[in-house]
Amino acid sequence: MSAEPRVLRTDAETALIAAYEGARDTLPGNAEVQGLRAEAFARFRASGLPHRRVEEWKYTDLRALLREVPPLAARLSEKDAAAALALAPDRLGGLERYRLILVDGHFMPGLSDLGPLLLEGVEVEGAGLLFASQSAGKVVMTLPDIARTDAAVSLNTALAGDGVAIVVRPGVQLSRPLEILHVSTGVEASAFTRDALIVGAGAALRVVEVHVGRDGVIGHANSLAYVDVGADARLDWSKLQAAGDRASHLGSLVATVGAGARFNHLTVTAGASLSRSQSFVTIAGEGAEINLNGATMIGGDQHADVTLVLNHAKPGSRSRVLFKNVADGSADGVFQGKIIVAQEAQKTDGKMMAKQLLLSDDAAFVSKPELEIYADDVQCGHGSTSGRIDEAMLFYFLSRGIPRPDAERLLLQAFLADAVEAIGDEEVGAALEGVIEDWLSRRAPAEKAQ
Amino acid sequence: MLEIKNLHVEIDGKKILRGLDLSIGSGEVHAIMGPNGSGKSTLAYVLAGKDDYEVTGGDILFEGESILEMEPAERAAKGVFLAFQYPVEIPGVAGMTFLKAALNAQRKARGEAELTTPDFIRRVRQAADLLQMDQEMLRRPVNTGFSGGEKKRNEILQMALLEPKLCILDETDSGLDIDALRIVSEGVNALRSPARSTLVITHYQRLLNYIVPDKVHVMSAGRIVRTGGKELALELEARGYADYAADAA
């Protein structure tokens, strides 16, 4: 084994090492958790940021793309955090929901709806306490094999300083959606957060994870959500990545789904100059139902990557994956979806589809669906299509007097909304379709296609 | 209303229309008949402004003004309407959303105020009644999963709602059973007015029993080769297009 680390480091790598070394002694967690942090950081130190020769990161070469990692963000006072929150755009509009607020990566209990949540049977605390707890700390820091050694996950394990830990008691049916809002303020800073959600057996709730930040500010966020969906529970989790236009965002979801449970996940990607949202989902009980959906809308010189690893580890579950992606300007998009069916996972029913529309000659989208099947009695399929807006559809609109920009907007809205509707929640769906409308209305009117 | 002068059109370098002349006055209904490949649908698309076609000569005047340089949406706002031979399915866009966008875009282009929602709903209801269409169908995505007949009815419903000055019906009778043909034709007839002209493109005389034309033109090899009254359609039905196809060769 070669113990000699690489000597040449990028600015971002150097900054990450400095961040860890500076924070190591003050990062929360018991001795076991600190050991896991050290182990994760050693992995990063040995291999550096992933690059195009690392299979999973082939199309998102972080060593080349991640230029700057600013210092770790300080915790704002509750007063300053409230002021920053007031300035942040409310991307969910009029959606009635409970809110948990994190500002620059620090949980703000005083600004969050802890009381009403507790009355409904949902306990929330800062993740710092979770990292310190004897049993749970190790669990949320260890993670399943499919996620643990990933580069972004390792950095998160090493550096996560705060987050929210949510426990939903068995049988609780939460009346409103729960928003976990990550706000980046105007400072050039980095935030490493780990949220945890434990959904008790038979419970049901809707979560909306939102990332917002100010345009023009170089910020870096590495967030991870650890989710455990108990038997027969139902969780609808939507993520909206609407970070500022100079931000980099690395977000991971690590979910374990129990027997008979239903887990719907939706990733809406609109913000950040560089982003990757990756989901690692393990079906750990029989008869679960999983829907993973996403809508990506990027333009300018954005790079956005959505990567899924869905592991059917137990028999008789059903999964549906649907992604709708549009790229404009000179944006680069990536969709990677891998479905693994373990040898014992007989009677698995899995389908995956990714559809891309390229809105300009310079935009690109890589779509890579993959199946890895070890069982013999399964029904699995995948597909991917990429193309332009359908000219016949467009002409139909034009012939009725609808000008080209409006025609494109209506067609793209319908195309993207398809993935949002798959989550099957009208209230949250309407709020996220508002985000799509907003993106489409800000998109420059299209040049006449050749 | 419409004057086509010596129109030459190519697609991918292939000549389709070769010096077509046609003049339709206000309130008139003209039918164009002709064998497959004579250029009938090309004419319909060129009038609507589809950009796959290259106009290499001649002109199209609509109300005295050349429309060749106009975008399709601009032509529509001026009153040109094409009922498609194959109406396009638009998954995800509800019929009502589409109709409202079309109506308001045209009104905006003409400098008129947007319709209020009750006013819009009332007009849609009238048009739907005329075509005997269930309004529930208009809540569904445009043409998606519609039968052939339903799609054609939906075309005429749009025509009724948008109140164009020039209606171009491209083989609206194809794929219609006898009941649907009657309903669609009644819809078209209800829209006949001194201020509205209609160009009916068809293979078969049958449609012209319902929509009685003022003039019938025979098209062959990209040109109008004969013009007559409605009795010409009956003659074609009896004798076929063989005489004219020979011309084309």
Coordinates of C-alpha atoms in Angstrom, one line a residue, chain A residues 146 255-258 261 263 280-292 308-321 337-352 370-381:
Chain A
I146 CA -23.1 2.1 -1.2
A255 CA -32.0 6.5 2.7
T256 CA -33.0 3.1 4.0
V257 CA -36.5 2.0 3.3
G258 CA -38.3 -0.7 5.4
A261 CA -42.9 1.4 3.2
F263 CA -40.7 6.5 -0.3
F280 CA -28.2 6.4 -2.3
V281 CA -31.3 4.4 -1.5
T282 CA -31.4 0.9 0.0
I283 CA -34.6 -1.1 0.1
A284 CA -34.1 -3.1 3.3
G285 CA -37.5 -4.7 3.6
E286 CA -39.9 -6.7 1.4
G287 CA -42.6 -5.0 -0.6
A288 CA -41.4 -1.4 -0.5
E289 CA -42.4 1.1 -3.1
I290 CA -39.9 3.7 -4.3
N291 CA -40.4 6.6 -6.7
L292 CA -37.4 8.7 -7.5
L308 CA -28.8 7.8 -8.1
V309 CA -27.9 4.5 -6.7
L310 CA -30.9 2.4 -5.9
N311 CA -30.2 -0.9 -4.2
H312 CA -33.0 -3.4 -4.2
A313 CA -31.6 -5.6 -1.4
K314 CA -34.9 -7.4 -0.5
P315 CA -37.5 -9.1 -2.6
G316 CA -40.8 -7.9 -4.0
S317 CA -40.4 -4.2 -4.2
R318 CA -41.3 -1.8 -6.9
S319 CA -39.3 1.2 -8.1
R320 CA -40.0 3.9 -10.6
V321 CA -37.4 6.5 -11.6
G337 CA -29.0 6.2 -12.4
K338 CA -27.9 2.8 -11.2
I339 CA -30.4 0.2 -10.1
I340 CA -28.9 -2.8 -8.3
V341 CA -31.0 -5.9 -7.7
A342 CA -29.4 -8.2 -5.1
Q343 CA -29.5 -12.0 -5.6
E344 CA -32.2 -12.4 -3.0
A345 CA -34.4 -9.5 -4.4
Q346 CA -36.6 -11.7 -6.5
K347 CA -39.8 -10.3 -7.9
T348 CA -38.3 -6.8 -8.1
D349 CA -40.1 -4.5 -10.5
G350 CA -38.0 -1.6 -11.5
K351 CA -38.3 1.0 -14.3
M352 CA -36.1 4.0 -15.0
E370 CA -27.4 1.3 -15.5
L371 CA -28.9 -1.9 -14.3
E372 CA -26.9 -4.4 -12.1
I373 CA -29.1 -7.4 -11.6
Y374 CA -28.1 -10.5 -9.6
A375 CA -31.6 -12.0 -9.2
D376 CA -33.2 -14.0 -12.0
D377 CA -36.9 -13.4 -11.5
V378 CA -37.2 -9.6 -12.0
Q379 CA -38.8 -7.1 -14.3
C380 CA -36.4 -4.2 -14.9
G381 CA -36.0 -1.7 -17.7

